[in-house]
Amino acid sequence: MVGLYDSVDINLDLVLSFRESQSDDRRFYIYTATKTLHLRASCKSERIAWIEALASTKKLLSLRRLNDPTDVSLSTERLKKRLLEEGVSEVLVKDCEQIMLLEFSEIQGQLKILCEERSNLLENVRQLEAANIEVEASGVPKGEYQPTQEEITDLGRGKYSEWSTTESSDDFEKQELEDGSQDDEIYFFDTQDCFPKLTTQLEQMTECEIERRKKLPDPAEKEKGVNLWSLIKDNIGKDLTRVCLPVYFNEPISSLQKCFEELEYSYLLDQAYHHGKEGNSLQRILNVAAFAVSGYASSEGRHCKPFNPLLGETYEADYPEKGVRFFSEKVSHHPTLIACHSEGKGWKFWGDSNIRTKFWGRSIQLDPIGVLTLEFDDGEIFQWSKVTTNIYNLIFGKVYCDHHGLMHIRGNRQYSCQLKFKEQSFLERNPRQVHGFVEDVSRKKHATLFGTWDDTMYYINGVVANVKPKDMSGANLLWKRSMPPVNLTRYNLTSFAITLNELTPGLQEKLPPTDSRLRPDQRHLENGEYDMANAEKLRLETRQRMSRKLQENGWQPQWFRKDSESGTYRYVGGYWEKREGCNWDGCPNIFGEVSQDINNSTSRP
């Protein structure tokens, strides 16, 4: 920003152009009929973000007087009438209608978020219209650069009416600086110092535009088979978490990342938050129940186990496009405990989990221990525990998993919910069923939920003991599983899971040395480098055996502490602040050499 005037008074409606400097990749200029604003960003990428924001804002200014674009409705009457005319049953028509309305609701929600972000950006960019630069306080000489009448005429005619980066820009730039500095010195103001709030908004906008991958890397090697029976016969009846298995049995994500995968359908919690704000407490708990079930959908077809994290291993997930930020840490090795904390739009979600694993030769049984807590900003809290999981046919037949048991979602206000995950039998015609009720504090039932944990959940107002096809006409769709990715692998990861271990541009420099993405055996497996993955897994598991000694010597997790009342590990804060400054002092290199890890870890308080 040029220091030849006392203050800046720019109306963005009158901004005629903005242009990048060709001689300095951090400088850029904003032109109006009366002023030239000289700005210097901290780096080239920040300058790009400013230019893109200015271009976007100019477009938004023309839409100021338009009504809220999200204030639209969708009518399905014509479609329903057409389908009925074709002889489609009312039940199927109702189902199609609910799917359409749900999809429309998701799109409308995403559009609303985008409009809010753009609106916030517009308001912040408009700081340019009334920003007062404290020239005297910073020691900048007074003065004002005024274009000549000829320049004003040229501007009005559109001489610089577009964003320009032409070769002639250099000549113009030199002339402009000469004209502006005949009597005074030109100063370029730091964009972050002048507009800190806007700079933060630009950084967040850039993060929102992250392009996440659609497939895993192509394998570098051909995978080798293993002698399954030689591994099984010696480990029957043992805790699987203590059995050293080759990477053939792993999928390229850790249990820490697996925790975040269960928030794939976090939009259900966003909707629950808004329902509660509007006074619809029943609809809120229905969405919470659908969210609790949706976490199991990704387990369909997933026959490999996630990597068991090392003690102190962490994982962060910042997904601004979902409005979710998540963090997890392995807080104990014996027993194995993973703690997590997530924040969304009007809600917080946290918990710790310990999975007791039994290996029975032909099957694996997973018994989760721990409580999950969901708290909305208005103080309403829900808590529940997960149900039992079994994986069958490990040796012969088609491998499949099943979830069964009772899930009780307890609320601290009016409603609670009980869901029964029905155990699958050999003769079951409709497997993976979930059925339950919402009841108030007096145990009166208000709604019935039903569906399958791998696909859809519905609800009906009132009580229906056994839902039949005729009842579907009054059913409302709560949740439907997303379509699987086009590029399937033997891991059967969902589209969302494929992104969990990705190192997006610029991310690695910000991560602590404890993040799961930096774990070498997991990264080698993802790249299809199987020999290296096995070698690294063996090395890291040798280190892992020292974890009990570390705990006995007073090792403490860095980001979570055990609550004395509930016994649950709670996030103590500080991670994202440390990340902002890339200050990871005290974080041990747990994936490095043994001696280095022991020295760093035992020295921590």
Coordinates of C-alpha atoms in Angstrom, one line a residue:
M1 CA 0.0 0.0 0.0
V2 CA 1.5 3.4 -0.9
G3 CA 2.4 5.7 2.0
L4 CA 1.7 8.9 0.1
Y5 CA -1.6 9.6 1.8
D6 CA -3.0 9.7 5.4
S7 CA -5.9 7.2 4.9
V8 CA -7.5 4.9 2.5
D9 CA -11.1 5.4 1.4
I10 CA -11.9 2.9 -1.3
N11 CA -15.3 2.0 -2.5
L12 CA -15.1 -1.4 -4.1
D13 CA -18.0 -0.5 -6.4
L14 CA -15.6 2.0 -8.0
V15 CA -12.6 -0.3 -8.2
L16 CA -11.7 -0.4 -11.9
S17 CA -8.9 -2.9 -11.8
F18 CA -6.3 -4.7 -9.8
R19 CA -2.9 -5.8 -11.2
E20 CA 0.1 -7.9 -10.1
S21 CA 3.6 -6.6 -10.2
Q22 CA 5.9 -8.2 -12.7
S23 CA 9.1 -7.3 -10.9
D24 CA 8.1 -8.4 -7.4
D25 CA 6.0 -11.6 -6.9
R26 CA 4.5 -10.2 -3.7
R27 CA 3.3 -6.8 -4.8
F28 CA 0.0 -5.9 -6.4
Y29 CA -2.0 -2.7 -7.1
I30 CA -5.7 -1.7 -6.9
Y31 CA -6.9 1.2 -9.1
T32 CA -9.9 3.4 -8.8
A33 CA -10.7 6.7 -10.5
T34 CA -9.0 8.6 -7.6
K35 CA -6.5 6.4 -6.0
T36 CA -3.8 3.7 -6.5
L37 CA -3.4 1.3 -3.7
H38 CA 0.0 -0.4 -3.4
L39 CA 0.0 -3.6 -1.4
R40 CA 2.7 -6.2 -0.6
A41 CA 1.7 -9.7 0.6
S42 CA 3.9 -11.9 2.7
C43 CA 4.4 -14.4 -0.1
K44 CA 3.4 -15.2 -3.7
S45 CA 0.7 -17.6 -2.7
E46 CA -0.9 -14.9 -0.4
R47 CA -0.9 -12.5 -3.3
I48 CA -2.7 -15.0 -5.5
A49 CA -5.3 -15.4 -2.7
W50 CA -5.8 -11.7 -2.6
I51 CA -6.3 -11.4 -6.4
E52 CA -8.7 -14.3 -6.4
A53 CA -10.7 -12.8 -3.5
L54 CA -10.9 -9.4 -5.2
A55 CA -12.1 -11.0 -8.4
S56 CA -14.7 -13.0 -6.5
T57 CA -15.8 -9.9 -4.5
K58 CA -16.3 -7.8 -7.6
K59 CA -18.7 -10.5 -8.9
L60 CA -20.5 -10.6 -5.5
L61 CA -21.0 -6.9 -5.4
S62 CA -23.4 -7.2 -8.4
L63 CA -25.5 -9.6 -6.4
R64 CA -25.9 -7.5 -3.2
R65 CA -29.5 -6.7 -3.8
L66 CA -30.5 -10.3 -4.6
N67 CA -32.4 -12.3 -2.1
D68 CA -30.8 -15.2 -0.2
P69 CA -30.0 -17.8 -2.9
T70 CA -30.5 -20.6 -0.4
D71 CA -34.1 -19.4 0.2
V72 CA -35.6 -21.8 -2.4
S73 CA -37.9 -24.7 -2.2
L74 CA -38.3 -27.9 -4.1
S75 CA -41.7 -29.4 -5.3
T76 CA -41.9 -33.1 -6.1
E77 CA -45.6 -33.0 -7.1
R78 CA -45.0 -33.2 -10.9
L79 CA -42.5 -36.0 -10.5
K80 CA -44.9 -37.9 -8.1
K81 CA -47.8 -37.5 -10.6
R82 CA -45.7 -38.7 -13.5
L83 CA -44.4 -41.8 -11.6
L84 CA -47.9 -42.7 -10.5
E85 CA -49.1 -42.4 -14.1
E86 CA -46.4 -44.9 -15.1
G87 CA -47.7 -47.4 -12.6
V88 CA -45.0 -47.0 -10.0
S89 CA -46.2 -48.0 -6.5
E90 CA -46.9 -45.3 -3.9
V91 CA -44.3 -46.9 -1.6
L92 CA -41.5 -46.5 -4.1
V93 CA -42.7 -43.0 -5.1
K94 CA -42.5 -42.0 -1.4
D95 CA -39.0 -43.5 -1.1
C96 CA -37.8 -41.6 -4.2
E97 CA -39.3 -38.4 -2.9
Q98 CA -37.5 -38.7 0.4
I99 CA -34.2 -39.4 -1.4
M100 CA -34.7 -36.3 -3.6
L101 CA -35.5 -34.1 -0.6
L102 CA -32.6 -35.4 1.4
E103 CA -30.2 -34.8 -1.5
F104 CA -31.7 -31.3 -2.1
S105 CA -31.3 -30.6 1.7
E106 CA -27.6 -31.5 1.5
I107 CA -27.0 -29.3 -1.5
Q108 CA -28.9 -26.5 0.0
G109 CA -26.9 -26.8 3.2
Q110 CA -23.6 -26.7 1.3
L111 CA -24.8 -23.7 -0.8
K112 CA -25.8 -21.9 2.4
I113 CA -22.3 -22.5 3.9
L114 CA -20.7 -21.3 0.7
C115 CA -22.8 -18.2 0.6
E116 CA -22.0 -17.4 4.3
E117 CA -18.3 -17.8 3.6
R118 CA -18.5 -15.6 0.6
S119 CA -20.6 -13.0 2.5
N120 CA -18.0 -13.0 5.3
L121 CA -15.3 -12.6 2.8
L122 CA -17.1 -9.7 1.1
E123 CA -17.6 -7.9 4.4
N124 CA -13.9 -8.2 5.2
V125 CA -12.7 -7.2 1.8
R126 CA -14.8 -4.1 2.2
Q127 CA -12.3 -3.0 4.9
L128 CA -10.5 -1.6 1.9
E129 CA -13.3 1.0 1.6
A130 CA -12.8 2.5 5.0
A131 CA -9.4 1.3 6.2
N132 CA -7.5 4.0 8.0
I133 CA -3.7 3.6 7.9
E134 CA -2.1 5.2 10.9
V135 CA 0.6 6.9 8.9
E136 CA 1.9 9.2 11.6
A137 CA 2.2 6.5 14.1
S138 CA 4.2 4.3 11.8
G139 CA 6.5 7.2 10.7
V140 CA 5.2 7.4 7.1
P141 CA 5.3 10.8 5.5
K142 CA 2.1 12.4 4.6
G143 CA 0.9 13.1 1.1
E144 CA -1.5 11.8 -1.5
Y145 CA -1.1 10.5 -4.9
Q146 CA -3.6 12.0 -7.4
P147 CA -3.9 10.8 -10.9
T148 CA -4.0 13.3 -13.7
Q149 CA -7.2 14.2 -15.4
E150 CA -6.0 12.2 -18.5
E151 CA -5.4 9.2 -16.3
I152 CA -8.9 9.5 -14.8
T153 CA -10.4 9.7 -18.3
D154 CA -8.5 6.7 -19.4
L155 CA -9.7 4.8 -16.3
G156 CA -13.2 5.7 -17.0
R157 CA -12.9 4.4 -20.5
G158 CA -11.7 1.1 -19.2
K159 CA -8.0 1.4 -19.9
Y160 CA -7.3 -0.7 -16.8
S161 CA -10.8 -2.2 -16.4
E162 CA -9.5 -5.8 -16.1
W163 CA -7.0 -7.7 -14.0
S164 CA -3.8 -7.2 -15.9
T165 CA -0.4 -9.0 -16.0
T166 CA 0.8 -8.0 -19.4
E167 CA 4.4 -7.5 -20.4
S168 CA 3.8 -3.7 -20.6
S169 CA 3.0 -3.8 -16.9
D170 CA 6.6 -3.4 -15.9
D171 CA 6.9 -0.1 -17.9
F172 CA 3.8 1.2 -16.4
E173 CA 4.9 0.2 -12.9
K174 CA 8.2 2.0 -13.2
Q175 CA 6.5 5.1 -14.5
E176 CA 4.0 5.0 -11.8
L177 CA 6.6 4.7 -9.0
E178 CA 8.6 7.5 -10.6
D179 CA 5.5 9.8 -10.7
G180 CA 4.5 8.9 -7.1
S181 CA 8.0 9.4 -5.7
Q182 CA 9.0 12.7 -7.2
D183 CA 8.5 14.4 -3.8
D184 CA 7.8 11.6 -1.4
E185 CA 9.0 8.1 -0.6
I186 CA 6.7 5.2 -1.5
Y187 CA 6.0 2.6 1.2
F188 CA 4.4 -0.8 0.6
F189 CA 2.3 -1.9 3.5
D190 CA 2.1 -5.5 4.7
T191 CA -1.3 -6.9 3.9
Q192 CA -1.4 -9.0 7.1
D193 CA -0.6 -6.0 9.3
C194 CA -3.2 -3.8 7.6
F195 CA -6.0 -6.4 7.2
P196 CA -5.3 -9.3 9.7
K197 CA -8.9 -10.5 9.7
L198 CA -9.1 -10.5 6.0
T199 CA -5.8 -12.4 5.7
T200 CA -7.2 -15.1 8.0
Q201 CA -10.4 -15.3 5.9
L202 CA -8.3 -15.7 2.7
E203 CA -6.2 -18.5 4.3
Q204 CA -9.4 -20.3 5.3
M205 CA -10.9 -19.8 1.9
T206 CA -7.8 -21.3 0.3
E207 CA -8.0 -24.3 2.6
C208 CA -11.7 -24.8 1.7
E209 CA -10.6 -25.2 -1.9
I210 CA -8.4 -28.2 -1.2
E211 CA -8.7 -30.8 -4.0
R212 CA -8.7 -34.1 -2.3
R213 CA -7.7 -37.3 -4.1
K214 CA -10.1 -39.8 -5.6
K215 CA -8.0 -42.9 -5.5
L216 CA -5.0 -44.5 -3.8
P217 CA -1.6 -44.5 -5.5
D218 CA -1.0 -47.4 -7.9
P219 CA 0.9 -50.2 -6.2
A220 CA 4.7 -50.2 -6.8
E221 CA 4.9 -54.0 -6.4
K222 CA 2.8 -57.1 -6.8
E223 CA 1.4 -58.2 -3.5
K224 CA 2.5 -61.5 -2.1
G225 CA 0.2 -64.0 -0.5
V226 CA 0.6 -65.4 3.0
N227 CA 0.2 -68.8 4.6
L228 CA -3.0 -68.0 6.6
W229 CA -3.2 -71.2 8.6
S230 CA 0.4 -70.9 9.8
L231 CA -0.5 -67.5 11.3
I232 CA -3.9 -68.5 12.7
K233 CA -3.1 -71.8 14.4
D234 CA -0.7 -70.2 16.9
N235 CA -2.9 -67.3 17.8
I236 CA -6.3 -68.7 18.4
G237 CA -7.9 -67.2 21.6
K238 CA -5.4 -64.4 21.8
D239 CA -5.9 -60.7 21.9
L240 CA -5.4 -59.7 18.2
T241 CA -3.9 -56.3 19.2
R242 CA -0.9 -58.1 20.7
V243 CA -0.4 -60.4 17.7
C244 CA 2.3 -59.4 15.2
L245 CA 0.7 -59.8 11.7
P246 CA 2.2 -59.0 8.3
V247 CA 0.9 -55.9 6.5
Y248 CA -1.2 -58.2 4.3
F249 CA -3.9 -58.0 7.0
N250 CA -3.8 -54.2 7.3
E251 CA -5.5 -51.4 5.4
P252 CA -3.4 -48.2 4.9
I253 CA -5.1 -46.2 7.7
S254 CA -4.6 -46.3 11.5
S255 CA -7.2 -46.7 14.2
L256 CA -6.8 -43.0 14.9
Q257 CA -7.9 -42.2 11.3
K258 CA -10.6 -44.9 11.6
C259 CA -12.2 -42.8 14.4
F260 CA -12.5 -39.8 12.2
E261 CA -14.0 -42.0 9.4
E262 CA -17.0 -42.4 11.6
L263 CA -17.7 -38.6 11.1
E264 CA -18.2 -39.0 7.4
Y265 CA -21.8 -38.1 7.7
S266 CA -21.3 -35.2 10.1
Y267 CA -23.9 -33.2 8.2
L268 CA -26.4 -35.1 10.3
L269 CA -25.1 -33.4 13.4
D270 CA -25.2 -30.0 11.6
Q271 CA -28.9 -30.7 10.8
A272 CA -29.5 -31.9 14.4
Y273 CA -28.1 -28.6 15.7
H274 CA -30.4 -26.5 13.6
H275 CA -33.4 -28.6 14.4
G276 CA -32.7 -28.0 18.1
K277 CA -32.3 -24.3 17.6
E278 CA -35.7 -24.2 15.9
G279 CA -37.2 -26.0 18.9
N280 CA -37.7 -29.4 17.2
S281 CA -36.0 -31.6 19.9
L282 CA -37.5 -34.8 18.4
Q283 CA -36.0 -34.2 15.0
R284 CA -32.7 -33.5 16.7
I285 CA -32.4 -36.8 18.4
L286 CA -33.6 -38.6 15.3
N287 CA -30.7 -37.1 13.4
V288 CA -28.3 -38.0 16.3
A289 CA -29.5 -41.6 16.1
A290 CA -29.0 -41.7 12.3
F291 CA -25.5 -40.4 12.9
A292 CA -24.7 -43.1 15.5
V293 CA -25.7 -45.8 13.0
S294 CA -24.0 -44.2 9.9
G295 CA -20.6 -44.8 11.4
Y296 CA -20.9 -48.5 10.7
A297 CA -21.7 -48.1 7.0
S298 CA -18.0 -48.0 6.0
S299 CA -17.3 -51.4 7.6
E300 CA -19.2 -53.2 4.8
G301 CA -16.6 -55.1 2.7
R302 CA -13.7 -54.0 4.8
H303 CA -11.8 -57.1 5.8
C304 CA -8.4 -55.7 6.7
K305 CA -7.6 -54.2 10.1
P306 CA -6.3 -50.7 10.6
F307 CA -2.8 -50.1 12.0
N308 CA -2.5 -50.2 15.8
P309 CA -1.1 -46.8 16.7
L310 CA 2.1 -46.4 18.6
L311 CA 1.9 -44.8 22.1
G312 CA 1.7 -41.1 21.6
E313 CA 0.8 -41.3 18.0
T314 CA -1.7 -38.6 16.8
Y315 CA -3.9 -37.7 13.9
E316 CA -5.4 -34.4 12.8
A317 CA -8.1 -33.8 10.3
D318 CA -9.1 -30.3 9.2
Y319 CA -11.9 -30.4 6.7
P320 CA -13.3 -26.9 6.2
E321 CA -15.5 -28.1 3.4
K322 CA -17.4 -30.1 6.0
G323 CA -17.0 -27.6 8.8
V324 CA -15.3 -30.2 10.9
R325 CA -12.0 -30.3 12.8
F326 CA -10.8 -33.5 14.5
F327 CA -7.9 -34.6 16.6
S328 CA -7.0 -38.0 18.2
E329 CA -4.2 -39.5 20.2
K330 CA -3.3 -42.9 21.5
V331 CA -3.2 -42.2 25.2
S332 CA -2.5 -45.7 26.6
H333 CA -0.8 -48.9 25.3
H334 CA -1.9 -51.4 28.0
P335 CA -4.9 -51.2 27.9
T336 CA -5.0 -49.8 24.4
L337 CA -6.9 -46.5 24.5
I338 CA -7.6 -43.9 21.8
A339 CA -9.0 -40.5 22.7
C340 CA -10.5 -38.1 20.2
H341 CA -12.1 -34.7 20.1
S342 CA -14.0 -33.0 17.2
E343 CA -15.7 -29.7 16.7
G344 CA -18.4 -28.9 14.1
K345 CA -21.0 -26.3 13.4
G346 CA -22.7 -25.8 16.8
W347 CA -21.5 -29.1 18.3
K348 CA -18.6 -31.0 19.9
F349 CA -18.0 -34.7 19.9
W350 CA -15.5 -36.6 22.0
G351 CA -14.7 -39.9 23.6
D352 CA -12.1 -42.6 24.2
S353 CA -12.3 -46.3 23.2
N354 CA -10.7 -49.5 24.0
I355 CA -11.5 -52.5 21.8
R356 CA -11.1 -56.0 23.3
T357 CA -10.3 -58.3 20.5
K358 CA -10.6 -62.1 20.4
F359 CA -9.3 -64.3 17.6
W360 CA -11.3 -67.5 17.3
G361 CA -9.7 -69.0 14.3
R362 CA -12.6 -68.7 11.9
S363 CA -13.8 -65.3 13.3
I364 CA -12.8 -62.2 15.2
Q365 CA -14.9 -60.6 17.9
L366 CA -14.5 -56.9 18.7
D367 CA -16.0 -55.6 21.9
P368 CA -15.7 -51.8 22.2
I369 CA -15.4 -50.2 25.6
G370 CA -15.9 -46.5 26.2
V371 CA -18.5 -43.8 26.0
L372 CA -19.0 -41.3 23.1
T373 CA -20.3 -37.8 24.0
L374 CA -22.0 -35.3 21.8
E375 CA -22.7 -31.8 23.1
F376 CA -24.5 -29.0 21.3
D377 CA -23.8 -25.4 21.9
D378 CA -27.1 -24.9 23.6
G379 CA -26.1 -27.4 26.4
E380 CA -28.0 -30.5 25.2
I381 CA -25.8 -33.7 25.6
F382 CA -26.2 -37.2 24.2
Q383 CA -24.0 -40.2 25.2
W384 CA -23.8 -43.7 23.8
S385 CA -21.6 -46.8 23.5
K386 CA -20.9 -48.8 20.4
V387 CA -22.1 -52.4 19.8
T388 CA -20.2 -55.6 19.3
T389 CA -18.6 -56.4 15.9
N390 CA -17.8 -59.9 14.5
I391 CA -15.9 -60.8 11.4
Y392 CA -16.6 -64.2 10.0
N393 CA -15.3 -66.8 7.5
L394 CA -11.6 -65.9 7.9
I395 CA -10.5 -69.2 6.4
F396 CA -13.3 -70.5 4.2
G397 CA -16.2 -68.8 2.5
K398 CA -16.9 -65.2 1.9
V399 CA -15.6 -62.9 4.6
Y400 CA -18.2 -60.6 6.1
C401 CA -18.8 -58.5 9.2
D402 CA -21.8 -58.1 11.5
H403 CA -22.7 -55.6 14.2
H404 CA -25.1 -56.6 16.9
G405 CA -26.3 -55.5 20.3
L406 CA -28.3 -52.7 22.0
M407 CA -27.3 -49.1 21.7
H408 CA -28.8 -46.7 24.2
I409 CA -28.5 -43.0 23.3
R410 CA -29.1 -41.1 26.5
G411 CA -30.0 -37.4 26.5
N412 CA -29.9 -35.0 29.3
R413 CA -33.2 -33.3 28.4
Q414 CA -36.4 -34.5 27.0
Y415 CA -35.6 -37.5 24.7
S416 CA -33.5 -40.6 24.6
C417 CA -33.3 -43.4 22.0
Q418 CA -32.8 -47.2 22.0
L419 CA -31.6 -49.0 18.9
K420 CA -31.3 -52.7 18.5
F421 CA -28.7 -54.0 16.0
K422 CA -30.1 -57.4 15.1
E423 CA -27.6 -60.2 15.0
Q424 CA -27.4 -61.9 11.6
S425 CA -28.4 -65.6 11.3
F426 CA -27.8 -68.1 8.5
L427 CA -31.5 -68.0 7.5
E428 CA -31.9 -64.2 7.8
R429 CA -33.5 -62.8 4.7
N430 CA -33.0 -59.2 5.6
P431 CA -29.6 -58.8 7.3
R432 CA -28.0 -55.8 9.0
Q433 CA -31.3 -54.6 10.4
V434 CA -31.6 -51.8 13.0
H435 CA -34.8 -51.0 14.8
G436 CA -35.5 -48.7 17.7
F437 CA -37.6 -46.0 19.4
V438 CA -37.4 -42.5 20.7
E439 CA -38.9 -42.0 24.1
D440 CA -39.2 -39.1 26.6
V441 CA -38.4 -39.0 30.3
S442 CA -41.7 -40.7 31.2
R443 CA -40.7 -43.6 28.8
K444 CA -43.5 -42.7 26.3
K445 CA -42.5 -43.6 22.8
H446 CA -42.7 -40.8 20.2
A447 CA -41.1 -42.2 17.0
T448 CA -39.9 -45.4 15.4
L449 CA -36.6 -45.8 13.7
F450 CA -35.7 -48.6 11.3
G451 CA -33.3 -49.4 8.5
T452 CA -30.0 -51.1 7.9
W453 CA -26.6 -50.0 9.3
D454 CA -24.9 -50.3 5.8
D455 CA -27.4 -48.3 3.7
T456 CA -30.4 -46.3 5.1
M457 CA -32.3 -45.2 8.2
Y458 CA -35.9 -44.1 8.3
Y459 CA -38.3 -42.9 10.9
I460 CA -42.1 -42.9 11.4
N461 CA -43.9 -40.8 14.0
G462 CA -45.5 -42.9 16.6
V463 CA -44.9 -46.6 17.5
V464 CA -44.6 -49.4 14.9
A465 CA -43.4 -52.7 16.5
N466 CA -42.8 -54.5 13.2
V467 CA -42.4 -52.3 10.1
K468 CA -44.0 -53.7 7.0
P469 CA -44.0 -52.6 3.4
K470 CA -47.3 -50.9 3.9
D471 CA -45.8 -48.7 6.6
M472 CA -43.3 -47.2 4.2
S473 CA -45.8 -44.8 2.8
G474 CA -45.5 -42.8 6.0
A475 CA -41.7 -43.3 6.5
N476 CA -39.2 -40.4 6.3
L477 CA -35.7 -40.9 5.1
L478 CA -33.0 -39.8 7.6
W479 CA -29.8 -41.0 6.1
K480 CA -28.5 -42.8 3.0
R481 CA -25.0 -44.1 2.4
S482 CA -22.9 -42.4 -0.1
M483 CA -22.0 -44.1 -3.4
P484 CA -18.8 -46.2 -3.4
P485 CA -15.8 -44.8 -5.3
V486 CA -15.1 -45.6 -8.9
N487 CA -11.6 -46.8 -8.2
L488 CA -12.0 -49.8 -5.8
T489 CA -9.1 -51.7 -4.3
R490 CA -9.0 -54.8 -2.2
Y491 CA -9.3 -52.6 0.9
N492 CA -12.7 -51.4 -0.2
L493 CA -12.1 -47.9 1.2
T494 CA -14.9 -45.4 0.9
S495 CA -14.3 -42.2 -1.1
F496 CA -14.0 -40.4 2.3
A497 CA -11.6 -43.0 3.7
I498 CA -9.3 -42.6 0.6
T499 CA -8.6 -39.0 1.7
L500 CA -7.7 -39.7 5.3
N501 CA -4.0 -40.6 4.9
E502 CA -3.4 -38.1 2.1
L503 CA -0.6 -35.5 2.4
T504 CA -2.2 -32.5 0.7
P505 CA 0.1 -29.8 -0.6
G506 CA 1.8 -27.9 2.2
L507 CA 0.4 -30.2 5.0
Q508 CA 3.5 -32.2 5.8
E509 CA 5.4 -29.1 7.0
K510 CA 2.6 -28.3 9.5
L511 CA 2.3 -31.8 11.0
P512 CA 3.9 -32.9 14.3
P513 CA 6.3 -35.9 14.0
T514 CA 3.6 -38.0 15.7
D515 CA 1.0 -37.8 13.0
S516 CA -0.2 -41.1 11.5
R517 CA 0.4 -39.8 8.0
L518 CA 4.1 -39.9 8.7
R519 CA 4.1 -43.5 9.8
P520 CA 6.5 -45.3 7.4
D521 CA 5.0 -48.8 7.3
Q522 CA 1.5 -47.4 6.7
R523 CA 2.8 -45.1 3.9
H524 CA 4.7 -47.9 2.3
L525 CA 1.6 -50.1 2.3
E526 CA -0.4 -47.3 0.7
N527 CA 2.2 -47.0 -2.0
G528 CA 2.2 -50.7 -2.6
E529 CA 5.8 -51.1 -1.3
Y530 CA 5.0 -54.3 0.6
D531 CA 8.6 -55.5 1.5
M532 CA 9.5 -52.1 2.9
A533 CA 6.1 -51.9 4.7
N534 CA 6.7 -55.3 6.4
A535 CA 10.3 -54.3 7.4
E536 CA 9.1 -51.0 8.9
K537 CA 6.2 -52.7 10.7
L538 CA 8.5 -55.1 12.4
R539 CA 10.8 -52.3 13.5
L540 CA 8.0 -50.2 14.9
E541 CA 6.4 -53.1 16.7
T542 CA 9.8 -53.8 18.4
R543 CA 9.7 -50.2 19.6
Q544 CA 6.0 -50.6 20.7
R545 CA 7.0 -53.3 23.1
M546 CA 8.8 -50.7 25.1
S547 CA 5.6 -48.7 25.6
R548 CA 4.6 -50.4 28.8
K549 CA 7.9 -49.5 30.4
L550 CA 7.4 -45.9 29.3
Q551 CA 4.0 -45.8 31.0
E552 CA 5.4 -47.3 34.1
N553 CA 8.0 -44.5 34.2
G554 CA 5.3 -41.9 34.2
W555 CA 4.6 -41.2 30.5
Q556 CA 1.6 -39.0 30.0
P557 CA -0.3 -38.2 26.8
Q558 CA 0.4 -34.7 25.5
W559 CA -3.0 -33.5 24.4
F560 CA -5.5 -35.4 26.6
R561 CA -6.0 -35.8 30.4
K562 CA -8.2 -38.3 32.3
D563 CA -11.3 -36.7 33.8
S564 CA -11.4 -37.5 37.5
E565 CA -15.2 -37.8 37.6
S566 CA -16.1 -39.5 34.4
G567 CA -12.9 -41.4 33.9
T568 CA -12.9 -40.3 30.2
Y569 CA -9.9 -38.8 28.5
R570 CA -10.7 -35.1 27.6
Y571 CA -8.9 -32.9 25.2
V572 CA -7.0 -30.2 27.1
G573 CA -6.4 -27.9 24.2
G574 CA -3.3 -26.3 22.7
Y575 CA -2.8 -28.5 19.6
W576 CA -4.2 -26.2 17.0
E577 CA -2.4 -23.2 18.5
K578 CA 0.9 -25.1 18.4
R579 CA 0.2 -26.1 14.8
E580 CA -0.4 -22.5 13.9
G581 CA 3.2 -21.7 14.8
C582 CA 4.6 -25.1 13.7
N583 CA 6.0 -25.3 17.3
W584 CA 6.4 -29.0 18.0
D585 CA 9.0 -28.8 20.7
G586 CA 8.4 -31.7 23.1
C587 CA 6.8 -33.9 20.5
P588 CA 9.0 -37.1 20.2
N589 CA 9.9 -38.6 16.9
I590 CA 8.1 -41.8 17.6
F591 CA 8.7 -43.2 14.2
G592 CA 12.4 -42.7 14.4
E593 CA 15.1 -44.8 16.0
V594 CA 14.5 -46.5 19.3
S595 CA 17.1 -44.7 21.4
Q596 CA 15.9 -41.3 20.1
D597 CA 12.3 -42.1 21.0
I598 CA 13.1 -43.4 24.5
N599 CA 15.2 -40.3 25.3
N600 CA 12.6 -37.8 24.1
S601 CA 9.6 -39.6 25.6
T602 CA 11.1 -40.2 29.1
S603 CA 12.2 -36.6 29.3
R604 CA 8.6 -35.4 29.0
P605 CA 6.6 -34.4 32.2

